[in-house]
PDB file of C-alpha atoms in Angstrom:
ATOM      1  CA  MET D   1      -5.187 -18.971  -9.068  1.00 47.00           C
ATOM      2  CA  THR D   2      -1.821 -16.736  -8.842  1.00 52.00           C
ATOM      3  CA  ASP D   3      -1.586 -13.529 -10.585  1.00 50.00           C
ATOM      4  CA  ALA D   4       0.792 -15.494 -13.382  1.00 48.00           C
ATOM      5  CA  GLU D   5      -2.068 -17.938 -13.814  1.00 60.00           C
ATOM      6  CA  ALA D   6      -4.761 -15.179 -14.274  1.00 67.00           C
ATOM      7  CA  GLY D   7      -2.967 -13.413 -17.340  1.00 91.00           C
ATOM      8  CA  ARG D   8      -0.981 -10.545 -17.802  1.00 94.00           C
ATOM      9  CA  LEU D   9      -0.778  -7.876 -15.581  1.00 96.00           C
ATOM     10  CA  LEU D  10      -1.920  -4.489 -17.431  1.00 96.00           C
ATOM     11  CA  PRO D  11      -0.541  -1.077 -16.920  1.00 96.00           C
ATOM     12  CA  TRP D  12      -3.550   0.254 -15.882  1.00 95.00           C
ATOM     13  CA  THR D  13      -6.227  -0.582 -13.316  1.00 94.00           C
ATOM     14  CA  GLY D  14     -10.077  -0.776 -13.086  1.00 94.00           C
ATOM     15  CA  PRO D  15     -12.483   1.772 -12.081  1.00 93.00           C
ATOM     16  CA  GLU D  16     -11.907   0.616  -8.504  1.00 95.00           C
ATOM     17  CA  GLY D  17      -8.059   0.473  -8.450  1.00 93.00           C
ATOM     18  CA  LYS D  18      -8.085  -3.026  -8.785  1.00 94.00           C
ATOM     19  CA  PRO D  19      -5.524  -4.712 -11.348  1.00 94.00           C
ATOM     20  CA  CYS D  20      -6.406  -5.516 -14.800  1.00 94.00           C
ATOM     21  CA  TYR D  21      -5.270  -8.864 -16.619  1.00 95.00           C
ATOM     22  CA  LEU D  22      -5.327 -10.167 -19.860  1.00 95.00           C
ATOM     23  CA  VAL D  23      -5.592 -13.570 -21.163  1.00 94.00           C
ATOM     24  CA  GLY D  24      -4.510 -14.411 -24.343  1.00 90.00           C
ATOM     25  CA  ASP D  25      -1.608 -15.435 -26.390  1.00 87.00           C
ATOM     26  CA  GLY D  26       0.133 -11.774 -26.366  1.00 88.00           C
ATOM     27  CA  THR D  27      -0.506 -11.152 -30.268  1.00 91.00           C
ATOM     28  CA  GLY D  28      -3.890  -8.874 -29.941  1.00 95.00           C
ATOM     29  CA  TYR D  29      -4.759  -5.421 -29.781  1.00 97.00           C
ATOM     30  CA  VAL D  30      -4.934  -5.022 -25.820  1.00 96.00           C
ATOM     31  CA  SER D  31      -1.553  -6.815 -25.705  1.00 95.00           C
ATOM     32  CA  ARG D  32      -0.227  -4.169 -28.351  1.00 96.00           C
ATOM     33  CA  LEU D  33      -1.537  -1.521 -26.505  1.00 97.00           C
ATOM     34  CA  ALA D  34      -0.488  -2.443 -23.287  1.00 97.00           C
ATOM     35  CA  ASP D  35       3.103  -2.627 -24.785  1.00 97.00           C
ATOM     36  CA  GLU D  36       2.856   0.755 -26.060  1.00 98.00           C
ATOM     37  CA  ILE D  37       1.563   2.076 -22.504  1.00 98.00           C
ATOM     38  CA  GLU D  38       4.299   0.430 -20.562  1.00 98.00           C
ATOM     39  CA  TYR D  39       6.933   2.142 -23.068  1.00 98.00           C
ATOM     40  CA  VAL D  40       5.108   5.611 -22.554  1.00 98.00           C
ATOM     41  CA  HIS D  41       5.651   4.908 -18.731  1.00 98.00           C
ATOM     42  CA  LEU D  42       9.393   3.969 -18.984  1.00 98.00           C
ATOM     43  CA  GLY D  43       9.909   6.944 -21.079  1.00 98.00           C
ATOM     44  CA  MET D  44       8.315   9.423 -18.857  1.00 97.00           C
ATOM     45  CA  ALA D  45      10.102   7.767 -15.760  1.00 98.00           C
ATOM     46  CA  ASP D  46      13.459   8.651 -17.648  1.00 98.00           C
ATOM     47  CA  ASP D  47      12.242  12.078 -18.285  1.00 98.00           C
ATOM     48  CA  LEU D  48      11.337  12.560 -14.629  1.00 98.00           C
ATOM     49  CA  LEU D  49      14.355  11.428 -13.253  1.00 97.00           C
ATOM     50  CA  GLY D  50      16.320  13.926 -15.545  1.00 97.00           C
ATOM     51  CA  HIS D  51      13.871  16.532 -14.222  1.00 96.00           C
ATOM     52  CA  ALA D  52      14.618  15.708 -10.901  1.00 97.00           C
ATOM     53  CA  ALA D  53      18.230  15.613 -11.160  1.00 96.00           C
ATOM     54  CA  GLU D  54      18.107  19.146 -12.554  1.00 96.00           C
ATOM     55  CA  LEU D  55      15.759  20.445  -9.876  1.00 95.00           C
ATOM     56  CA  LEU D  56      18.021  19.077  -6.932  1.00 94.00           C
ATOM     57  CA  ALA D  57      21.060  20.450  -8.457  1.00 95.00           C
ATOM     58  CA  GLU D  58      19.630  23.820  -8.535  1.00 89.00           C
ATOM     59  CA  ARG D  59      19.575  23.842  -4.280  1.00 88.00           C
ATOM     60  CA  ARG D  60      16.958  26.604  -4.547  1.00 93.00           C
ATOM     61  CA  ALA D  61      14.040  24.399  -5.246  1.00 93.00           C
ATOM     62  CA  THR D  62      10.916  25.394  -2.943  1.00 95.00           C
ATOM     63  CA  SER D  63       8.823  23.243  -0.914  1.00 95.00           C
ATOM     64  CA  ALA D  64       6.333  23.360  -3.347  1.00 97.00           C
ATOM     65  CA  GLU D  65       8.487  22.250  -5.858  1.00 96.00           C
ATOM     66  CA  LEU D  66       9.839  19.374  -4.213  1.00 96.00           C
ATOM     67  CA  ARG D  67       6.473  18.431  -2.584  1.00 97.00           C
ATOM     68  CA  TYR D  68       5.189  18.283  -6.425  1.00 97.00           C
ATOM     69  CA  LEU D  69       8.202  16.485  -7.485  1.00 97.00           C
ATOM     70  CA  ALA D  70       7.995  13.845  -4.743  1.00 97.00           C
ATOM     71  CA  LEU D  71       4.187  13.479  -5.906  1.00 98.00           C
ATOM     72  CA  ARG D  72       5.027  12.596  -9.670  1.00 98.00           C
ATOM     73  CA  LEU D  73       8.302  10.315  -8.708  1.00 98.00           C
ATOM     74  CA  THR D  74       5.771   8.155  -6.733  1.00 98.00           C
ATOM     75  CA  GLU D  75       3.170   8.001  -9.409  1.00 97.00           C
ATOM     76  CA  SER D  76       6.027   7.216 -11.914  1.00 97.00           C
ATOM     77  CA  LEU D  77       7.524   4.660  -9.431  1.00 97.00           C
ATOM     78  CA  ARG D  78       4.288   3.090  -8.898  1.00 96.00           C
ATOM     79  CA  ASP D  79       3.873   2.750 -12.994  1.00 97.00           C
ATOM     80  CA  VAL D  80       7.500   1.440 -13.449  1.00 97.00           C
ATOM     81  CA  LYS D  81       6.868  -1.190 -10.365  1.00 97.00           C
ATOM     82  CA  ARG D  82       3.747  -2.510 -12.486  1.00 96.00           C
ATOM     83  CA  VAL D  83       5.531  -2.769 -15.656  1.00 97.00           C
ATOM     84  CA  ALA D  84       8.467  -4.708 -13.909  1.00 97.00           C
ATOM     85  CA  GLU D  85       5.884  -6.963 -12.105  1.00 95.00           C
ATOM     86  CA  SER D  86       3.927  -7.616 -15.446  1.00 95.00           C
ATOM     87  CA  ARG D  87       7.270  -8.234 -17.279  1.00 94.00           C
ATOM     88  CA  GLY D  88       8.499 -10.401 -14.324  1.00 92.00           C
ATOM     89  CA  ALA D  89       5.375 -12.687 -14.390  1.00 90.00           C
ATOM     90  CA  ARG D  90       5.952 -13.206 -18.042  1.00 88.00           C
ATOM     91  CA  LEU D  91       9.407 -14.905 -17.686  1.00 88.00           C
ATOM     92  CA  PRO D  92       9.970 -18.135 -17.836  1.00 86.00           C
ATOM     93  CA  PRO D  93      10.846 -20.047 -14.136  1.00 84.00           C
ATOM     94  CA  ALA D  94      14.526 -19.890 -13.147  1.00 82.00           C
ATOM     95  CA  GLY D  95      16.301 -23.028 -14.739  1.00 80.00           C
ATOM     96  CA  SER D  96      14.025 -23.483 -17.563  1.00 69.00           C
TER      97      SER D  96
END
């Protein structure tokens, strides 16, 4: 069974870090919650990019600040990648 056949990839993982999937018609409570969390992830990524641009423009950022920024950017990129994978898996096949 492929990931797409397993259901919608949710924007969170299980206790052991494994992907979580939702099978259904996309209208239930968990689907709406996943939509809201995806929206939050994307908004946070946008805010973080703005912060990164400001910090890097200062040219006086410390190595600790840059390391913290890199960690947050990595987390955000992981979240946004999961959103993209989930949404991409739900697109109709090309040529349909």
